[in-house]
Amino acid sequence: MSHSQMSHWRYHGLDCLGLLSIFAAWGYFGSFIAEGFFEQFKLQASVSKFIFLIQDAETYNHIGMSIKRVLLGLLIALVLGVPMGLIIGQSQIADAFTSQVFQFLRMISPLSWMPIAVMVLGVGDHPIYFLLAFAAIWPIIINTATGVKAVDPQLLKLAQSLDATAFEMLRHIIWPSVLGHILVGLRLAIGIVWIVLVPSEMLGVSSGLGYFILDARDRLDYTELLSIIFIIGMIGFILDRLVINLQKQLLS
């Protein structure tokens, strides 16, 4: 049965059930874990620690710094990536010139740039912004260019026959057609950036969720480490839902 044939409430009920089954399996198999060190991995211990963390102001300081870095990295990627995608989508010369270069750079893991980023930009937030922007820019460029290429050529011919300016064509034809593709690229970028963020924040900073994990590991507090991992997954899930809702509102 397809999603369109299934009722809204039934679909999301099964959606939540699938998520809850993971925690049920964790709790069930965790009950067989032996006492001592491995007891830290039990669901009950992680839930207790999670409740403690969400009541601690320090947790929100780390979350705030991570979200700030993600948003700024995405903003840099959008400011650079959307214009590049528009140019590539409209110009075969630009497309041919950049195609292989971008494919080559896209295949390089952003984390492999960490030593060079620190050497050039120093220790602190600047190399993190670079790594996040580098990770996010490729899906934005590719999806923007794909959206431009998918614009109905008949609409462009009609606009030209009506003596529309380049700006008018961009505003009234190209941009509405491309917006959905840009939002898809943004959603993909958020997923990539959220993954790159954690190891990036283990790099010479004293705040953020990546640093929080590193600190918990150094203190051998594995119950707290699991709780932070859950917080990271939860925030990433919320960010993804926000982009989906933004897509629905802007494309409606």
C-alpha positions as a Markdown table, in Angstrom:
| # | Residue | x | y | z |
|---|---|---|---|---|
| 1 | Met | 0.0 | 0.0 | 0.0 |
| 2 | Ser | 1.4 | 3.4 | -1.0 |
| 3 | His | 1.6 | 6.4 | 1.3 |
| 4 | Ser | -1.1 | 8.1 | -0.7 |
| 5 | Gln | -3.5 | 5.2 | -0.1 |
| 6 | Met | -2.7 | 5.0 | 3.7 |
| 7 | Ser | -4.5 | 7.4 | 6.0 |
| 8 | His | -2.4 | 10.2 | 7.5 |
| 9 | Trp | -2.9 | 9.1 | 11.1 |
| 10 | Arg | -2.2 | 5.4 | 10.4 |
| 11 | Tyr | 1.0 | 6.3 | 8.5 |
| 12 | His | 2.4 | 8.4 | 11.4 |
| 13 | Gly | 1.2 | 5.9 | 13.9 |
| 14 | Leu | 3.3 | 3.2 | 12.3 |
| 15 | Asp | 6.1 | 5.8 | 12.0 |
| 16 | Cys | 6.1 | 6.4 | 15.7 |
| 17 | Leu | 5.7 | 2.6 | 16.4 |
| 18 | Gly | 8.9 | 1.9 | 14.3 |
| 19 | Leu | 10.8 | 4.5 | 16.4 |
| 20 | Leu | 9.5 | 3.2 | 19.7 |
| 21 | Ser | 10.5 | -0.4 | 18.7 |
| 22 | Ile | 14.1 | 0.6 | 18.7 |
| 23 | Phe | 13.9 | 1.7 | 22.4 |
| 24 | Ala | 11.9 | -1.4 | 23.3 |
| 25 | Ala | 14.6 | -3.6 | 21.8 |
| 26 | Trp | 17.3 | -1.6 | 23.6 |
| 27 | Gly | 15.4 | -1.9 | 26.9 |
| 28 | Tyr | 14.8 | -5.7 | 26.4 |
| 29 | Phe | 18.3 | -6.7 | 25.4 |
| 30 | Gly | 19.8 | -4.2 | 27.9 |
| 31 | Ser | 18.2 | -6.2 | 30.7 |
| 32 | Phe | 20.6 | -9.0 | 30.0 |
| 33 | Ile | 23.7 | -6.9 | 30.3 |
| 34 | Ala | 25.9 | -7.9 | 33.2 |
| 35 | Glu | 26.5 | -5.7 | 36.2 |
| 36 | Gly | 29.5 | -3.4 | 36.4 |
| 37 | Phe | 30.9 | -1.4 | 33.5 |
| 38 | Phe | 28.4 | -2.6 | 30.9 |
| 39 | Glu | 25.5 | -1.5 | 33.1 |
| 40 | Gln | 26.2 | 2.0 | 31.9 |
| 41 | Phe | 24.7 | 1.0 | 28.5 |
| 42 | Lys | 21.3 | 0.0 | 29.9 |
| 43 | Leu | 18.3 | 2.0 | 28.7 |
| 44 | Gln | 17.2 | 2.9 | 32.2 |
| 45 | Ala | 20.6 | 4.5 | 33.0 |
| 46 | Ser | 20.6 | 6.4 | 29.8 |
| 47 | Val | 17.1 | 7.7 | 30.3 |
| 48 | Ser | 17.9 | 8.9 | 33.8 |
| 49 | Lys | 21.0 | 10.7 | 32.5 |
| 50 | Phe | 19.0 | 12.2 | 29.6 |
| 51 | Ile | 16.5 | 13.7 | 32.0 |
| 52 | Phe | 19.3 | 15.1 | 34.0 |
| 53 | Leu | 21.0 | 16.6 | 31.0 |
| 54 | Ile | 17.9 | 18.3 | 29.6 |
| 55 | Gln | 17.5 | 20.1 | 33.0 |
| 56 | Asp | 21.1 | 21.3 | 32.9 |
| 57 | Ala | 21.8 | 24.8 | 31.5 |
| 58 | Glu | 25.3 | 23.6 | 30.2 |
| 59 | Thr | 23.6 | 21.2 | 27.8 |
| 60 | Tyr | 21.7 | 24.1 | 26.2 |
| 61 | Asn | 24.9 | 26.1 | 25.9 |
| 62 | His | 26.4 | 23.2 | 23.9 |
| 63 | Ile | 23.3 | 22.8 | 21.8 |
| 64 | Gly | 23.1 | 26.5 | 21.1 |
| 65 | Met | 26.7 | 26.7 | 19.9 |
| 66 | Ser | 26.3 | 23.7 | 17.6 |
| 67 | Ile | 23.1 | 25.1 | 16.1 |
| 68 | Lys | 24.8 | 28.4 | 15.6 |
| 69 | Arg | 27.7 | 26.8 | 13.7 |
| 70 | Val | 25.3 | 24.7 | 11.6 |
| 71 | Leu | 23.1 | 27.7 | 10.6 |
| 72 | Leu | 26.1 | 29.8 | 9.7 |
| 73 | Gly | 27.7 | 27.0 | 7.7 |
| 74 | Leu | 24.4 | 26.4 | 5.9 |
| 75 | Leu | 24.1 | 30.2 | 5.2 |
| 76 | Ile | 27.6 | 30.3 | 3.7 |
| 77 | Ala | 26.7 | 27.3 | 1.5 |
| 78 | Leu | 23.4 | 28.9 | 0.4 |
| 79 | Val | 25.0 | 32.3 | -0.4 |
| 80 | Leu | 27.7 | 30.6 | -2.5 |
| 81 | Gly | 25.9 | 27.5 | -3.8 |
| 82 | Val | 22.6 | 29.0 | -5.1 |
| 83 | Pro | 24.2 | 31.5 | -7.4 |
| 84 | Met | 26.6 | 28.9 | -8.7 |
| 85 | Gly | 23.8 | 26.5 | -9.3 |
| 86 | Leu | 21.8 | 29.2 | -11.2 |
| 87 | Ile | 24.8 | 29.9 | -13.4 |
| 88 | Ile | 25.6 | 26.3 | -14.1 |
| 89 | Gly | 22.0 | 25.5 | -14.8 |
| 90 | Gln | 21.7 | 28.2 | -17.4 |
| 91 | Ser | 25.1 | 28.0 | -19.1 |
| 92 | Gln | 26.3 | 24.9 | -20.8 |
| 93 | Ile | 29.8 | 26.4 | -20.8 |
| 94 | Ala | 29.8 | 26.8 | -17.0 |
| 95 | Asp | 28.3 | 23.4 | -16.6 |
| 96 | Ala | 31.0 | 21.7 | -18.8 |
| 97 | Phe | 33.8 | 23.7 | -17.1 |
| 98 | Thr | 32.8 | 22.9 | -13.5 |
| 99 | Ser | 31.2 | 19.5 | -13.9 |
| 100 | Gln | 34.3 | 17.3 | -13.3 |
| 101 | Val | 35.9 | 19.7 | -10.9 |
| 102 | Phe | 32.9 | 19.7 | -8.6 |
| 103 | Gln | 32.5 | 16.0 | -8.9 |
| 104 | Phe | 36.1 | 15.5 | -7.8 |
| 105 | Leu | 35.8 | 18.0 | -4.9 |
| 106 | Arg | 32.4 | 16.5 | -3.8 |
| 107 | Met | 34.0 | 13.1 | -3.4 |
| 108 | Ile | 36.6 | 14.4 | -0.9 |
| 109 | Ser | 35.4 | 13.9 | 2.7 |
| 110 | Pro | 35.1 | 17.3 | 4.4 |
| 111 | Leu | 36.8 | 15.8 | 7.4 |
| 112 | Ser | 40.0 | 15.2 | 5.4 |
| 113 | Trp | 40.4 | 19.0 | 5.2 |
| 114 | Met | 40.6 | 19.3 | 9.0 |
| 115 | Pro | 44.4 | 19.5 | 9.3 |
| 116 | Ile | 44.6 | 22.0 | 6.4 |
| 117 | Ala | 41.7 | 24.1 | 7.8 |
| 118 | Val | 43.3 | 24.4 | 11.2 |
| 119 | Met | 46.7 | 25.2 | 9.7 |
| 120 | Val | 45.2 | 28.0 | 7.5 |
| 121 | Leu | 42.4 | 29.3 | 9.7 |
| 122 | Gly | 43.7 | 28.5 | 13.1 |
| 123 | Val | 42.0 | 26.8 | 16.1 |
| 124 | Gly | 38.5 | 27.8 | 16.9 |
| 125 | Asp | 35.2 | 28.3 | 15.0 |
| 126 | His | 36.6 | 29.4 | 11.6 |
| 127 | Pro | 37.8 | 25.9 | 10.5 |
| 128 | Ile | 34.5 | 24.5 | 11.6 |
| 129 | Tyr | 32.5 | 27.0 | 9.5 |
| 130 | Phe | 34.7 | 26.1 | 6.5 |
| 131 | Leu | 34.2 | 22.3 | 7.0 |
| 132 | Leu | 30.4 | 22.7 | 7.4 |
| 133 | Ala | 30.1 | 25.0 | 4.4 |
| 134 | Phe | 32.3 | 22.7 | 2.3 |
| 135 | Ala | 30.1 | 19.7 | 3.2 |
| 136 | Ala | 26.8 | 21.6 | 2.6 |
| 137 | Ile | 27.5 | 23.4 | -0.7 |
| 138 | Trp | 27.5 | 20.4 | -3.1 |
| 139 | Pro | 23.9 | 19.2 | -2.7 |
| 140 | Ile | 22.8 | 22.8 | -2.9 |
| 141 | Ile | 24.7 | 23.5 | -6.1 |
| 142 | Ile | 23.7 | 20.3 | -7.8 |
| 143 | Asn | 20.0 | 20.5 | -6.9 |
| 144 | Thr | 19.8 | 24.2 | -7.9 |
| 145 | Ala | 21.4 | 23.5 | -11.2 |
| 146 | Thr | 19.0 | 20.5 | -11.7 |
| 147 | Gly | 16.1 | 22.7 | -11.0 |
| 148 | Val | 17.1 | 25.3 | -13.5 |
| 149 | Lys | 17.6 | 22.7 | -16.2 |
| 150 | Ala | 14.1 | 21.3 | -15.4 |
| 151 | Val | 12.4 | 24.7 | -16.1 |
| 152 | Asp | 9.9 | 24.4 | -19.0 |
| 153 | Pro | 11.6 | 25.9 | -22.0 |
| 154 | Gln | 8.2 | 26.9 | -23.4 |
| 155 | Leu | 7.7 | 29.2 | -20.4 |
| 156 | Leu | 11.1 | 30.9 | -21.2 |
| 157 | Lys | 10.2 | 31.3 | -24.8 |
| 158 | Leu | 6.8 | 32.8 | -23.8 |
| 159 | Ala | 8.5 | 35.3 | -21.5 |
| 160 | Gln | 11.0 | 36.2 | -24.2 |
| 161 | Ser | 8.2 | 36.8 | -26.6 |
| 162 | Leu | 6.7 | 39.2 | -24.1 |
| 163 | Asp | 10.0 | 41.1 | -23.8 |
| 164 | Ala | 10.6 | 40.0 | -20.2 |
| 165 | Thr | 13.9 | 41.1 | -18.8 |
| 166 | Ala | 16.4 | 38.6 | -17.4 |
| 167 | Phe | 15.5 | 39.7 | -13.9 |
| 168 | Glu | 11.8 | 39.2 | -14.5 |
| 169 | Met | 12.4 | 35.7 | -15.9 |
| 170 | Leu | 14.5 | 34.9 | -12.9 |
| 171 | Arg | 12.0 | 36.2 | -10.5 |
| 172 | His | 8.7 | 34.9 | -12.0 |
| 173 | Ile | 9.8 | 31.7 | -13.8 |
| 174 | Ile | 13.1 | 30.3 | -12.8 |
| 175 | Trp | 13.1 | 31.1 | -9.1 |
| 176 | Pro | 9.6 | 29.5 | -8.4 |
| 177 | Ser | 10.6 | 26.4 | -10.4 |
| 178 | Val | 13.9 | 26.1 | -8.6 |
| 179 | Leu | 12.8 | 26.8 | -5.1 |
| 180 | Gly | 11.7 | 23.2 | -4.5 |
| 181 | His | 15.0 | 21.8 | -5.7 |
| 182 | Ile | 16.9 | 24.2 | -3.5 |
| 183 | Leu | 14.9 | 23.1 | -0.4 |
| 184 | Val | 15.6 | 19.4 | -1.3 |
| 185 | Gly | 19.3 | 20.4 | -1.5 |
| 186 | Leu | 19.1 | 22.2 | 1.8 |
| 187 | Arg | 17.5 | 19.1 | 3.5 |
| 188 | Leu | 20.3 | 16.9 | 2.2 |
| 189 | Ala | 22.9 | 19.5 | 3.3 |
| 190 | Ile | 21.5 | 19.5 | 6.8 |
| 191 | Gly | 21.9 | 15.7 | 7.0 |
| 192 | Ile | 25.5 | 15.9 | 5.9 |
| 193 | Val | 26.4 | 18.9 | 8.0 |
| 194 | Trp | 24.9 | 17.4 | 11.2 |
| 195 | Ile | 27.1 | 14.3 | 10.6 |
| 196 | Val | 30.2 | 16.4 | 10.0 |
| 197 | Leu | 29.5 | 18.7 | 12.9 |
| 198 | Val | 30.4 | 16.3 | 15.7 |
| 199 | Pro | 33.9 | 15.4 | 14.7 |
| 200 | Ser | 34.5 | 19.0 | 13.7 |
| 201 | Glu | 33.7 | 20.2 | 17.2 |
| 202 | Met | 36.3 | 17.8 | 18.6 |
| 203 | Leu | 38.9 | 20.1 | 17.0 |
| 204 | Gly | 40.2 | 22.7 | 19.4 |
| 205 | Val | 36.9 | 24.2 | 20.7 |
| 206 | Ser | 35.5 | 24.1 | 24.3 |
| 207 | Ser | 31.8 | 24.0 | 23.4 |
| 208 | Gly | 29.3 | 22.2 | 21.2 |
| 209 | Leu | 27.8 | 18.7 | 21.1 |
| 210 | Gly | 31.0 | 17.2 | 19.6 |
| 211 | Tyr | 33.1 | 18.7 | 22.4 |
| 212 | Phe | 30.4 | 17.4 | 24.9 |
| 213 | Ile | 30.8 | 13.9 | 23.6 |
| 214 | Leu | 34.6 | 14.1 | 23.8 |
| 215 | Asp | 34.4 | 15.4 | 27.3 |
| 216 | Ala | 32.1 | 12.6 | 28.4 |
| 217 | Arg | 34.5 | 10.0 | 26.8 |
| 218 | Asp | 37.5 | 11.5 | 28.6 |
| 219 | Arg | 35.5 | 11.2 | 31.9 |
| 220 | Leu | 34.6 | 7.6 | 31.0 |
| 221 | Asp | 30.9 | 8.5 | 31.5 |
| 222 | Tyr | 29.4 | 6.3 | 28.8 |
| 223 | Thr | 25.9 | 6.7 | 30.1 |
| 224 | Glu | 26.2 | 10.5 | 29.5 |
| 225 | Leu | 27.8 | 9.8 | 26.1 |
| 226 | Leu | 24.8 | 7.7 | 25.0 |
| 227 | Ser | 22.4 | 10.4 | 26.2 |
| 228 | Ile | 24.3 | 13.0 | 24.2 |
| 229 | Ile | 24.1 | 10.8 | 21.1 |
| 230 | Phe | 20.4 | 10.6 | 21.6 |
| 231 | Ile | 20.2 | 14.4 | 21.9 |
| 232 | Ile | 22.2 | 14.8 | 18.7 |
| 233 | Gly | 19.8 | 12.4 | 16.9 |
| 234 | Met | 16.7 | 14.2 | 18.3 |
| 235 | Ile | 17.9 | 17.6 | 17.2 |
| 236 | Gly | 18.9 | 16.4 | 13.8 |
| 237 | Phe | 15.4 | 14.8 | 13.4 |
| 238 | Ile | 13.8 | 18.1 | 14.4 |
| 239 | Leu | 15.8 | 20.1 | 11.9 |
| 240 | Asp | 14.8 | 17.7 | 9.2 |
| 241 | Arg | 11.1 | 18.1 | 10.1 |
| 242 | Leu | 11.5 | 21.9 | 10.1 |
| 243 | Val | 12.8 | 21.8 | 6.5 |
| 244 | Ile | 10.0 | 19.5 | 5.4 |
| 245 | Asn | 7.4 | 21.9 | 6.9 |
| 246 | Leu | 9.1 | 24.8 | 5.3 |
| 247 | Gln | 8.9 | 23.0 | 1.9 |
| 248 | Lys | 5.2 | 22.4 | 2.4 |
| 249 | Gln | 4.6 | 26.1 | 3.3 |
| 250 | Leu | 6.7 | 27.7 | 0.6 |
| 251 | Leu | 5.6 | 25.3 | -2.2 |
| 252 | Ser | 1.9 | 25.5 | -1.4 |
